[in-house]
Amino acid sequence: MSTVRKSAARSNRMIISDKYRPTYGDDLPTLKKTLSCSLSGTSDVVGAYERALAEWFGASEAIAVSSGGAALSVALFAVGVQAGDDVLLTPSCPLCTAYPVIAAGANPVFVDTRVHGFGADPNAVRAAITARTKAIIDIPMWGYPTEVDELHTLARANGIKLVLDLAHSHGTTLHGRSLSHYGDLSCFSTHERKPLATGEGGFILTDNAGLAQRCRDYSRFGNLNGKDFGLNYKLAALPAALGHSRLSALAPQIEKRRQNVQYFMSKLENHKVREKKIISGGVPNYYFLNLELLFEKNGAFIDYLDESGIPSDIKRYGCKALYEFPVFEKYRRSCPNAEGLLASMTTIPVHPDITNEELDYMADHINAYHGA
Ligand SMILES: *Cc1c(COP(=O)(O)O)cnc(C)c1O
């Protein structure tokens, strides 16, 4: 075993891909069949996909939409967010979670995360709630579960709605249930980088029939009845068929990610690098493995990995608290935990295309780092 590892470290520089590419051959029969059906967003093909999604995730209803961003916009409308309302969210999420809040004419109010993870801190939430607060969005990052059960209780007690941005958290669970179980509305993306990939696409899950109807009506142009307002956020039939076809591969895909993490962690020997804490009762889907870094200069370590062909989402997206970006500067609030989390971590690709040789290569390079 150790000779294999040493030769991997000595061998030529690898470039590790952070993008999983499902083999499209498996999808061809479904796609071909779909071409003879209605291809619009009101096609039966989309209805069948929605029922399959609801079943897979254990939700009462699924509403397919054109993107993860669309899912957030539809959800904010459905829970009654209007111009001038406040929407609470953590600043450690990507820009694309916060833009729909701005698009709704609402105010993003940044609340800090917990010390150990990306879930919203209940004390920060309580302190930020005012008469204007309509909703809170919680964003479990890179597929690591957050304390959405506590947020559910807190939101209910304060008469506000809990929207979950689960854009890449397909299959992440808390106490044995999909995280989506705990949200009033849960938003997913099926962009091609996500665990369930249809190119572009998204969906919303809920157990609330009234909210489901509001999502459906709004995203279908208010069903064009001339009384209800809406916009066109429908998902077309072809990506719906692709999603339906790939749903059966989602569970084995997540299992392979877990195996990759287990293998990688068994090789990791650098005592300044460890896996980020997983909350009690939670199981990540391992969209990306999150490593907590204890170096003095974590940025230098991430640069070293990048130069070794090992990509980091932190570097790729320039992750920082959203109020550090010009567009959100005027919404700045102090969130030291979120800043600390983003400054002391990196991500490692563990998707099903990653080989043991690549996992060895990444572990060897991390183990060989002796910087401060
Ligand atoms: C990808 C992503 C989105 C946006 O999804 P799209 O389908 O690209 O619109 C929103 N939030 C998070 C957390 C994401 O990862």
mmCIF file of C-alpha atoms and ligand atoms in Angstrom:
data_model
loop_
_atom_site.group_PDB
_atom_site.id
_atom_site.type_symbol
_atom_site.label_atom_id
_atom_site.label_comp_id
_atom_site.label_asym_id
_atom_site.label_seq_id
_atom_site.Cartn_x
_atom_site.Cartn_y
_atom_site.Cartn_z
ATOM 1 C CA MET A 1 0.000 0.000 0.000
ATOM 2 C CA SER A 2 2.656 2.523 1.050
ATOM 3 C CA THR A 3 4.728 1.992 -2.126
ATOM 4 C CA VAL A 4 1.647 2.852 -4.204
ATOM 5 C CA ARG A 5 1.199 6.039 -2.184
ATOM 6 C CA LYS A 6 4.809 7.084 -2.538
ATOM 7 C CA SER A 7 4.804 6.564 -6.283
ATOM 8 C CA ALA A 8 1.592 8.588 -6.539
ATOM 9 C CA ALA A 9 3.292 11.484 -4.739
ATOM 10 C CA ARG A 10 6.334 11.301 -7.021
ATOM 11 C CA SER A 11 4.368 10.911 -10.223
ATOM 12 C CA ASN A 12 3.533 13.798 -12.545
ATOM 13 C CA ARG A 13 1.320 16.580 -11.329
ATOM 14 C CA MET A 14 -2.341 15.633 -11.527
ATOM 15 C CA ILE A 15 -5.199 18.012 -12.233
ATOM 16 C CA ILE A 16 -8.131 16.981 -10.069
ATOM 17 C CA SER A 17 -11.527 17.820 -11.580
ATOM 18 C CA ASP A 18 -14.083 19.325 -9.214
ATOM 19 C CA LYS A 19 -16.914 18.476 -11.604
ATOM 20 C CA TYR A 20 -18.792 15.188 -11.699
ATOM 21 C CA ARG A 21 -19.870 14.076 -15.176
ATOM 22 C CA PRO A 22 -22.645 11.452 -15.195
ATOM 23 C CA THR A 23 -22.442 9.130 -18.214
ATOM 24 C CA TYR A 24 -25.185 10.322 -20.535
ATOM 25 C CA GLY A 25 -25.574 6.947 -22.267
ATOM 26 C CA ASP A 26 -27.878 5.796 -19.471
ATOM 27 C CA ASP A 27 -30.220 8.740 -20.149
ATOM 28 C CA LEU A 28 -30.595 8.269 -23.916
ATOM 29 C CA PRO A 29 -33.666 5.945 -23.942
ATOM 30 C CA THR A 30 -35.599 8.343 -21.652
ATOM 31 C CA LEU A 31 -34.617 11.422 -23.644
ATOM 32 C CA LYS A 32 -35.555 9.765 -26.930
ATOM 33 C CA LYS A 33 -38.960 8.749 -25.590
ATOM 34 C CA THR A 34 -39.566 12.255 -24.238
ATOM 35 C CA LEU A 35 -39.095 13.814 -27.682
ATOM 36 C CA SER A 36 -42.455 12.374 -28.722
ATOM 37 C CA CYS A 37 -44.237 14.034 -25.726
ATOM 38 C CA SER A 38 -45.238 17.637 -25.034
ATOM 39 C CA LEU A 39 -42.003 19.475 -24.250
ATOM 40 C CA SER A 40 -43.461 22.417 -22.310
ATOM 41 C CA GLY A 41 -43.390 22.967 -18.570
ATOM 42 C CA THR A 42 -46.990 21.751 -18.241
ATOM 43 C CA SER A 43 -46.158 18.401 -19.895
ATOM 44 C CA ASP A 44 -47.066 15.168 -18.073
ATOM 45 C CA VAL A 45 -43.319 14.441 -18.188
ATOM 46 C CA VAL A 46 -42.787 17.275 -15.675
ATOM 47 C CA GLY A 47 -45.659 16.038 -13.489
ATOM 48 C CA ALA A 48 -44.135 12.549 -13.361
ATOM 49 C CA TYR A 49 -40.736 14.012 -12.428
ATOM 50 C CA GLU A 50 -42.342 16.068 -9.633
ATOM 51 C CA ARG A 51 -44.019 12.977 -8.167
ATOM 52 C CA ALA A 52 -40.732 11.037 -8.319
ATOM 53 C CA LEU A 53 -38.899 13.889 -6.547
ATOM 54 C CA ALA A 54 -41.537 14.107 -3.801
ATOM 55 C CA GLU A 55 -41.267 10.369 -3.232
ATOM 56 C CA TRP A 56 -37.447 10.247 -3.208
ATOM 57 C CA PHE A 57 -37.187 13.068 -0.647
ATOM 58 C CA GLY A 58 -40.223 12.025 1.417
ATOM 59 C CA ALA A 59 -42.134 15.285 0.779
ATOM 60 C CA SER A 60 -45.850 15.719 0.028
ATOM 61 C CA GLU A 61 -45.281 17.933 -2.995
ATOM 62 C CA ALA A 62 -42.580 18.946 -5.460
ATOM 63 C CA ILE A 63 -42.742 21.894 -7.862
ATOM 64 C CA ALA A 64 -40.200 21.807 -10.695
ATOM 65 C CA VAL A 65 -38.771 25.186 -11.742
ATOM 66 C CA SER A 66 -36.144 26.472 -14.162
ATOM 67 C CA SER A 67 -33.246 26.965 -11.689
ATOM 68 C CA GLY A 68 -32.223 27.031 -8.033
ATOM 69 C CA GLY A 69 -32.380 30.825 -8.171
ATOM 70 C CA ALA A 70 -35.918 30.614 -9.567
ATOM 71 C CA ALA A 71 -36.834 28.230 -6.724
ATOM 72 C CA LEU A 72 -35.745 30.881 -4.189
ATOM 73 C CA SER A 73 -37.673 33.672 -5.941
ATOM 74 C CA VAL A 74 -40.821 31.535 -6.120
ATOM 75 C CA ALA A 75 -40.446 30.468 -2.463
ATOM 76 C CA LEU A 76 -40.040 34.069 -1.253
ATOM 77 C CA PHE A 77 -43.199 35.061 -3.132
ATOM 78 C CA ALA A 78 -45.096 32.026 -1.816
ATOM 79 C CA VAL A 79 -44.319 32.810 1.838
ATOM 80 C CA GLY A 80 -45.540 36.380 1.301
ATOM 81 C CA VAL A 81 -42.282 38.356 1.156
ATOM 82 C CA GLN A 82 -43.034 41.808 -0.271
ATOM 83 C CA ALA A 83 -41.121 45.004 -0.965
ATOM 84 C CA GLY A 84 -39.750 46.472 2.272
ATOM 85 C CA ASP A 85 -39.914 43.213 4.256
ATOM 86 C CA ASP A 86 -36.865 41.775 6.016
ATOM 87 C CA VAL A 87 -35.455 38.354 5.155
ATOM 88 C CA LEU A 88 -32.824 36.928 7.519
ATOM 89 C CA LEU A 89 -29.937 34.889 6.127
ATOM 90 C CA THR A 90 -26.334 33.997 6.945
ATOM 91 C CA PRO A 91 -23.613 35.898 5.015
ATOM 92 C CA SER A 92 -21.571 32.730 4.332
ATOM 93 C CA CYS A 93 -23.843 31.670 1.452
ATOM 94 C CA PRO A 94 -23.164 32.334 -2.240
ATOM 95 C CA LEU A 95 -24.285 35.568 -3.918
ATOM 96 C CA CYS A 96 -26.996 33.643 -5.766
ATOM 97 C CA THR A 97 -28.900 32.953 -2.511
ATOM 98 C CA ALA A 98 -29.132 36.638 -1.617
ATOM 99 C CA TYR A 99 -29.910 38.127 -5.050
ATOM 100 C CA PRO A 100 -33.520 36.793 -5.086
ATOM 101 C CA VAL A 101 -34.106 38.678 -1.781
ATOM 102 C CA ILE A 102 -33.019 41.924 -3.500
ATOM 103 C CA ALA A 103 -35.099 41.038 -6.587
ATOM 104 C CA ALA A 104 -38.194 40.718 -4.344
ATOM 105 C CA GLY A 105 -37.574 44.284 -3.115
ATOM 106 C CA ALA A 106 -36.903 42.945 0.389
ATOM 107 C CA ASN A 107 -33.971 43.718 2.720
ATOM 108 C CA PRO A 108 -31.377 41.004 3.328
ATOM 109 C CA VAL A 109 -30.573 41.051 7.066
ATOM 110 C CA PHE A 110 -27.396 39.114 7.752
ATOM 111 C CA VAL A 111 -27.363 36.978 10.900
ATOM 112 C CA ASP A 112 -24.260 35.177 12.114
ATOM 113 C CA THR A 113 -23.676 31.433 11.881
ATOM 114 C CA ARG A 114 -22.885 29.080 14.727
ATOM 115 C CA VAL A 115 -19.229 28.823 15.768
ATOM 116 C CA HIS A 116 -18.864 25.279 14.404
ATOM 117 C CA GLY A 117 -20.948 25.366 11.228
ATOM 118 C CA PHE A 118 -22.964 27.297 8.652
ATOM 119 C CA GLY A 119 -26.386 27.081 10.305
ATOM 120 C CA ALA A 120 -27.929 30.376 11.500
ATOM 121 C CA ASP A 121 -27.255 31.043 15.205
ATOM 122 C CA PRO A 122 -30.637 31.096 17.039
ATOM 123 C CA ASN A 123 -29.523 33.961 19.324
ATOM 124 C CA ALA A 124 -28.543 36.074 16.310
ATOM 125 C CA VAL A 125 -31.879 35.223 14.687
ATOM 126 C CA ARG A 126 -33.869 36.201 17.781
ATOM 127 C CA ALA A 127 -31.981 39.498 18.044
ATOM 128 C CA ALA A 128 -32.653 40.339 14.376
ATOM 129 C CA ILE A 129 -36.386 39.607 14.250
ATOM 130 C CA THR A 130 -38.610 42.711 13.972
ATOM 131 C CA ALA A 131 -42.200 43.349 12.861
ATOM 132 C CA ARG A 132 -40.844 43.561 9.276
ATOM 133 C CA THR A 133 -39.306 40.051 9.337
ATOM 134 C CA LYS A 134 -41.170 37.630 7.051
ATOM 135 C CA ALA A 135 -38.755 34.766 6.563
ATOM 136 C CA ILE A 136 -35.382 33.241 7.332
ATOM 137 C CA ILE A 137 -33.289 31.384 4.765
ATOM 138 C CA ASP A 138 -30.870 28.769 6.125
ATOM 139 C CA ILE A 139 -28.111 27.546 3.822
ATOM 140 C CA PRO A 140 -26.287 24.295 4.658
ATOM 141 C CA MET A 141 -23.030 24.687 2.724
ATOM 142 C CA TRP A 142 -21.339 21.891 0.751
ATOM 143 C CA GLY A 143 -23.942 19.395 1.916
ATOM 144 C CA TYR A 144 -23.165 19.530 5.663
ATOM 145 C CA PRO A 145 -26.354 19.470 7.756
ATOM 146 C CA THR A 146 -27.287 22.473 9.920
ATOM 147 C CA GLU A 147 -29.611 22.632 12.952
ATOM 148 C CA VAL A 148 -32.723 23.143 10.789
ATOM 149 C CA ASP A 149 -34.900 21.381 13.388
ATOM 150 C CA GLU A 150 -34.180 24.137 15.937
ATOM 151 C CA LEU A 151 -34.696 26.855 13.326
ATOM 152 C CA HIS A 152 -38.036 25.280 12.397
ATOM 153 C CA THR A 153 -39.215 25.597 16.020
ATOM 154 C CA LEU A 154 -37.830 29.123 16.323
ATOM 155 C CA ALA A 155 -39.474 30.300 13.085
ATOM 156 C CA ARG A 156 -42.819 28.834 14.096
ATOM 157 C CA ALA A 157 -42.685 30.477 17.551
ATOM 158 C CA ASN A 158 -42.057 33.872 15.923
ATOM 159 C CA GLY A 159 -44.611 33.579 13.131
ATOM 160 C CA ILE A 160 -42.042 33.675 10.320
ATOM 161 C CA LYS A 161 -41.391 31.134 7.567
ATOM 162 C CA LEU A 162 -38.295 28.942 7.217
ATOM 163 C CA VAL A 163 -36.990 28.654 3.649
ATOM 164 C CA LEU A 164 -34.103 26.236 3.120
ATOM 165 C CA ASP A 165 -31.593 26.733 0.327
ATOM 166 C CA LEU A 166 -30.653 23.090 -0.235
ATOM 167 C CA ALA A 167 -29.292 23.870 -3.730
ATOM 168 C CA HIS A 168 -26.556 21.243 -3.384
ATOM 169 C CA SER A 169 -27.707 19.323 -0.287
ATOM 170 C CA HIS A 170 -29.667 16.547 -2.041
ATOM 171 C CA GLY A 171 -29.656 13.529 0.257
ATOM 172 C CA THR A 172 -28.217 15.306 3.320
ATOM 173 C CA THR A 173 -30.149 14.129 6.389
ATOM 174 C CA LEU A 174 -30.841 15.129 9.986
ATOM 175 C CA HIS A 175 -32.278 12.550 12.411
ATOM 176 C CA GLY A 176 -32.806 10.194 9.463
ATOM 177 C CA ARG A 177 -34.883 12.587 7.358
ATOM 178 C CA SER A 178 -34.065 14.811 4.396
ATOM 179 C CA LEU A 179 -33.258 18.353 5.549
ATOM 180 C CA SER A 180 -36.188 19.461 3.380
ATOM 181 C CA HIS A 181 -38.533 17.931 5.970
ATOM 182 C CA TYR A 182 -37.745 20.840 8.321
ATOM 183 C CA GLY A 183 -38.395 23.774 5.959
ATOM 184 C CA ASP A 184 -41.730 25.397 5.122
ATOM 185 C CA LEU A 185 -40.312 25.463 1.594
ATOM 186 C CA SER A 186 -37.048 23.828 0.516
ATOM 187 C CA CYS A 187 -35.270 24.994 -2.636
ATOM 188 C CA PHE A 188 -32.975 22.812 -4.733
ATOM 189 C CA SER A 189 -30.865 23.391 -7.852
ATOM 190 C CA THR A 190 -30.165 20.832 -10.563
ATOM 191 C CA HIS A 191 -27.497 22.941 -12.283
ATOM 192 C CA GLU A 192 -24.876 20.696 -13.854
ATOM 193 C CA ARG A 193 -22.463 21.048 -10.908
ATOM 194 C CA LYS A 194 -25.020 19.744 -8.382
ATOM 195 C CA PRO A 195 -25.498 16.111 -7.256
ATOM 196 C CA LEU A 196 -28.710 15.828 -9.330
ATOM 197 C CA ALA A 197 -27.793 17.492 -12.628
ATOM 198 C CA THR A 198 -30.038 18.525 -15.516
ATOM 199 C CA GLY A 199 -27.899 21.324 -17.012
ATOM 200 C CA GLU A 200 -30.097 24.075 -15.610
ATOM 201 C CA GLY A 201 -33.086 23.441 -13.345
ATOM 202 C CA GLY A 202 -34.438 23.386 -9.824
ATOM 203 C CA PHE A 203 -37.354 22.344 -7.641
ATOM 204 C CA ILE A 204 -39.163 23.204 -4.429
ATOM 205 C CA LEU A 205 -40.353 20.671 -1.830
ATOM 206 C CA THR A 206 -43.035 21.204 0.788
ATOM 207 C CA ASP A 207 -45.516 19.375 2.996
ATOM 208 C CA ASN A 208 -47.869 22.390 2.970
ATOM 209 C CA ALA A 209 -50.548 22.084 0.278
ATOM 210 C CA GLY A 210 -51.396 25.805 0.373
ATOM 211 C CA LEU A 211 -47.775 26.875 -0.114
ATOM 212 C CA ALA A 212 -47.364 24.285 -2.891
ATOM 213 C CA GLN A 213 -50.345 25.791 -4.703
ATOM 214 C CA ARG A 214 -48.922 29.312 -4.357
ATOM 215 C CA CYS A 215 -45.566 28.105 -5.779
ATOM 216 C CA ARG A 216 -47.290 26.343 -8.657
ATOM 217 C CA ASP A 217 -49.566 29.254 -9.522
ATOM 218 C CA TYR A 218 -46.853 31.904 -9.359
ATOM 219 C CA SER A 219 -44.254 29.956 -11.376
ATOM 220 C CA ARG A 220 -46.798 29.251 -14.142
ATOM 221 C CA PHE A 221 -47.535 32.931 -14.961
ATOM 222 C CA GLY A 222 -50.261 33.052 -12.296
ATOM 223 C CA ASN A 223 -51.817 30.361 -14.495
ATOM 224 C CA LEU A 224 -52.678 33.343 -16.746
ATOM 225 C CA ASN A 225 -56.132 33.794 -15.195
ATOM 226 C CA GLY A 226 -55.818 37.593 -15.162
ATOM 227 C CA LYS A 227 -56.406 37.737 -11.389
ATOM 228 C CA ASP A 228 -53.209 36.298 -9.911
ATOM 229 C CA PHE A 229 -49.768 37.698 -10.636
ATOM 230 C CA GLY A 230 -46.959 35.372 -11.656
ATOM 231 C CA LEU A 231 -43.849 34.876 -13.756
ATOM 232 C CA ASN A 232 -42.715 32.029 -15.969
ATOM 233 C CA TYR A 233 -40.302 29.861 -13.999
ATOM 234 C CA LYS A 234 -41.428 26.511 -15.422
ATOM 235 C CA LEU A 235 -38.972 23.691 -16.062
ATOM 236 C CA ALA A 236 -39.091 22.297 -19.619
ATOM 237 C CA ALA A 237 -39.847 18.611 -20.205
ATOM 238 C CA LEU A 238 -36.401 17.557 -21.478
ATOM 239 C CA PRO A 239 -34.437 18.549 -18.357
ATOM 240 C CA ALA A 240 -37.307 17.099 -16.274
ATOM 241 C CA ALA A 241 -36.900 13.774 -18.088
ATOM 242 C CA LEU A 242 -33.139 13.927 -17.511
ATOM 243 C CA GLY A 243 -33.647 14.564 -13.797
ATOM 244 C CA HIS A 244 -36.151 11.726 -13.553
ATOM 245 C CA SER A 245 -33.733 9.365 -15.297
ATOM 246 C CA ARG A 246 -30.836 10.339 -13.012
ATOM 247 C CA LEU A 247 -32.787 10.204 -9.742
ATOM 248 C CA SER A 248 -32.247 6.457 -9.413
ATOM 249 C CA ALA A 249 -28.470 7.009 -9.468
ATOM 250 C CA LEU A 250 -28.542 9.625 -6.694
ATOM 251 C CA ALA A 251 -28.408 7.246 -3.692
ATOM 252 C CA PRO A 252 -25.494 5.146 -5.039
ATOM 253 C CA GLN A 253 -23.732 8.375 -6.035
ATOM 254 C CA ILE A 254 -23.940 9.712 -2.465
ATOM 255 C CA GLU A 255 -22.779 6.340 -1.124
ATOM 256 C CA LYS A 256 -19.695 6.513 -3.394
ATOM 257 C CA ARG A 257 -18.962 10.028 -2.118
ATOM 258 C CA ARG A 258 -19.078 8.707 1.471
ATOM 259 C CA GLN A 259 -16.707 5.870 0.575
ATOM 260 C CA ASN A 260 -14.298 8.351 -1.027
ATOM 261 C CA VAL A 261 -14.341 10.481 2.136
ATOM 262 C CA GLN A 262 -13.705 7.447 4.321
ATOM 263 C CA TYR A 263 -10.754 6.390 2.160
ATOM 264 C CA PHE A 264 -9.319 9.929 2.009
ATOM 265 C CA MET A 265 -9.622 10.482 5.768
ATOM 266 C CA SER A 266 -7.810 7.180 6.421
ATOM 267 C CA LYS A 267 -4.815 8.620 4.518
ATOM 268 C CA LEU A 268 -4.817 12.110 6.036
ATOM 269 C CA GLU A 269 -1.976 12.627 8.521
ATOM 270 C CA ASN A 270 -1.448 16.387 8.691
ATOM 271 C CA HIS A 271 -2.485 17.398 12.221
ATOM 272 C CA LYS A 272 -3.368 20.931 11.087
ATOM 273 C CA VAL A 273 -6.097 19.608 8.794
ATOM 274 C CA ARG A 274 -9.261 17.845 9.937
ATOM 275 C CA GLU A 275 -12.776 17.277 8.734
ATOM 276 C CA LYS A 276 -15.284 19.963 9.645
ATOM 277 C CA LYS A 277 -17.572 19.055 12.548
ATOM 278 C CA ILE A 278 -20.718 17.142 11.612
ATOM 279 C CA ILE A 279 -23.622 18.015 13.904
ATOM 280 C CA SER A 280 -25.183 15.307 16.043
ATOM 281 C CA GLY A 281 -27.836 13.322 14.162
ATOM 282 C CA GLY A 282 -26.690 14.668 10.789
ATOM 283 C CA VAL A 283 -25.245 12.931 7.705
ATOM 284 C CA PRO A 284 -23.670 15.022 4.892
ATOM 285 C CA ASN A 285 -24.157 14.128 1.223
ATOM 286 C CA TYR A 286 -20.492 15.088 0.659
ATOM 287 C CA TYR A 287 -21.143 17.460 -2.212
ATOM 288 C CA PHE A 288 -17.621 18.468 -1.214
ATOM 289 C CA LEU A 289 -15.549 17.277 1.726
ATOM 290 C CA ASN A 290 -14.977 20.259 4.060
ATOM 291 C CA LEU A 291 -11.609 20.463 5.796
ATOM 292 C CA GLU A 292 -11.013 22.702 8.783
ATOM 293 C CA LEU A 293 -7.550 24.333 8.597
ATOM 294 C CA LEU A 294 -5.429 25.245 11.611
ATOM 295 C CA PHE A 295 -2.502 26.957 9.838
ATOM 296 C CA GLU A 296 -1.436 30.515 10.571
ATOM 297 C CA LYS A 297 -1.786 31.284 6.864
ATOM 298 C CA ASN A 298 -4.610 29.110 5.562
ATOM 299 C CA GLY A 299 -4.634 31.043 2.276
ATOM 300 C CA ALA A 300 -1.048 29.976 1.562
ATOM 301 C CA PHE A 301 -2.053 26.340 2.068
ATOM 302 C CA ILE A 302 -4.995 26.708 -0.334
ATOM 303 C CA ASP A 303 -2.660 28.332 -2.909
ATOM 304 C CA TYR A 304 -0.214 25.431 -2.511
ATOM 305 C CA LEU A 305 -3.008 22.910 -3.154
ATOM 306 C CA ASP A 306 -4.183 24.925 -6.163
ATOM 307 C CA GLU A 307 -0.655 24.899 -7.611
ATOM 308 C CA SER A 308 -0.652 21.118 -7.095
ATOM 309 C CA GLY A 309 -3.811 20.826 -9.220
ATOM 310 C CA ILE A 310 -6.147 20.386 -6.233
ATOM 311 C CA PRO A 311 -9.000 22.903 -6.598
ATOM 312 C CA SER A 312 -10.848 24.655 -3.760
ATOM 313 C CA ASP A 313 -14.318 26.191 -3.926
ATOM 314 C CA ILE A 314 -13.033 28.822 -1.479
ATOM 315 C CA LYS A 315 -10.550 30.018 -4.125
ATOM 316 C CA ARG A 316 -12.785 29.355 -7.137
ATOM 317 C CA TYR A 317 -15.626 31.548 -5.839
ATOM 318 C CA GLY A 318 -13.549 33.887 -3.658
ATOM 319 C CA CYS A 319 -15.810 32.931 -0.731
ATOM 320 C CA LYS A 320 -16.149 35.683 1.883
ATOM 321 C CA ALA A 321 -18.975 37.153 3.952
ATOM 322 C CA LEU A 322 -21.462 38.616 1.456
ATOM 323 C CA TYR A 323 -21.314 42.116 2.974
ATOM 324 C CA GLU A 324 -17.651 42.235 1.850
ATOM 325 C CA PHE A 325 -18.924 42.420 -1.757
ATOM 326 C CA PRO A 326 -19.787 45.940 -3.009
ATOM 327 C CA VAL A 327 -23.372 44.977 -3.859
ATOM 328 C CA PHE A 328 -24.132 44.065 -0.206
ATOM 329 C CA GLU A 329 -21.917 46.624 1.528
ATOM 330 C CA LYS A 330 -24.841 48.639 2.855
ATOM 331 C CA TYR A 331 -26.263 45.543 4.563
ATOM 332 C CA ARG A 332 -23.095 44.952 6.600
ATOM 333 C CA ARG A 333 -23.656 43.517 10.098
ATOM 334 C CA SER A 334 -21.056 41.971 12.333
ATOM 335 C CA CYS A 335 -20.853 38.191 11.729
ATOM 336 C CA PRO A 336 -17.494 37.030 13.142
ATOM 337 C CA ASN A 337 -18.408 33.327 13.205
ATOM 338 C CA ALA A 338 -19.260 33.247 9.488
ATOM 339 C CA GLU A 339 -16.062 35.129 8.630
ATOM 340 C CA GLY A 340 -14.022 32.771 10.799
ATOM 341 C CA LEU A 341 -15.529 29.652 9.227
ATOM 342 C CA LEU A 342 -14.839 30.784 5.660
ATOM 343 C CA ALA A 343 -11.270 31.831 6.548
ATOM 344 C CA SER A 344 -10.403 28.472 8.133
ATOM 345 C CA MET A 345 -11.555 25.852 5.642
ATOM 346 C CA THR A 346 -11.131 24.400 2.199
ATOM 347 C CA THR A 347 -13.079 21.939 0.051
ATOM 348 C CA ILE A 348 -11.901 18.656 -1.466
ATOM 349 C CA PRO A 349 -13.661 17.019 -4.459
ATOM 350 C CA VAL A 350 -14.903 13.524 -3.578
ATOM 351 C CA HIS A 351 -17.460 12.974 -6.369
ATOM 352 C CA PRO A 352 -17.860 9.502 -7.893
ATOM 353 C CA ASP A 353 -15.370 10.111 -10.743
ATOM 354 C CA ILE A 354 -12.535 10.662 -8.236
ATOM 355 C CA THR A 355 -10.244 7.618 -8.139
ATOM 356 C CA ASN A 356 -8.318 6.173 -5.199
ATOM 357 C CA GLU A 357 -5.138 7.274 -6.972
ATOM 358 C CA GLU A 358 -6.439 10.853 -6.967
ATOM 359 C CA LEU A 359 -7.456 10.578 -3.302
ATOM 360 C CA ASP A 360 -3.917 9.310 -2.510
ATOM 361 C CA TYR A 361 -2.451 12.196 -4.504
ATOM 362 C CA MET A 362 -4.492 14.774 -2.573
ATOM 363 C CA ALA A 363 -3.764 13.220 0.846
ATOM 364 C CA ASP A 364 -0.040 12.920 0.041
ATOM 365 C CA HIS A 365 0.177 16.582 -0.951
ATOM 366 C CA ILE A 366 -1.618 17.693 2.194
ATOM 367 C CA ASN A 367 0.558 15.448 4.378
ATOM 368 C CA ALA A 368 3.713 16.816 2.710
ATOM 369 C CA TYR A 369 2.853 20.476 3.467
ATOM 370 C CA HIS A 370 5.088 21.996 6.107
ATOM 371 C CA GLY A 371 4.171 25.687 5.803
ATOM 372 C CA ALA A 372 3.066 27.751 8.765
HETATM 373 C C1 LIG B 1 -26.072 26.571 -7.097
HETATM 374 C C2 LIG B 1 -26.654 27.316 -5.964
HETATM 375 C C3 LIG B 1 -27.702 28.228 -6.155
HETATM 376 C C4 LIG B 1 -28.203 28.631 -7.503
HETATM 377 O O1 LIG B 1 -28.746 27.580 -8.248
HETATM 378 P P1 LIG B 1 -28.936 27.792 -9.842
HETATM 379 O O2 LIG B 1 -29.630 26.564 -10.298
HETATM 380 O O3 LIG B 1 -27.568 27.955 -10.430
HETATM 381 O O4 LIG B 1 -29.763 29.035 -10.022
HETATM 382 C C5 LIG B 1 -28.244 28.842 -5.031
HETATM 383 N N1 LIG B 1 -27.785 28.571 -3.797
HETATM 384 C C6 LIG B 1 -26.767 27.711 -3.573
HETATM 385 C C7 LIG B 1 -26.347 27.427 -2.166
HETATM 386 C C8 LIG B 1 -26.162 27.062 -4.653
HETATM 387 O O5 LIG B 1 -25.168 26.197 -4.421
#
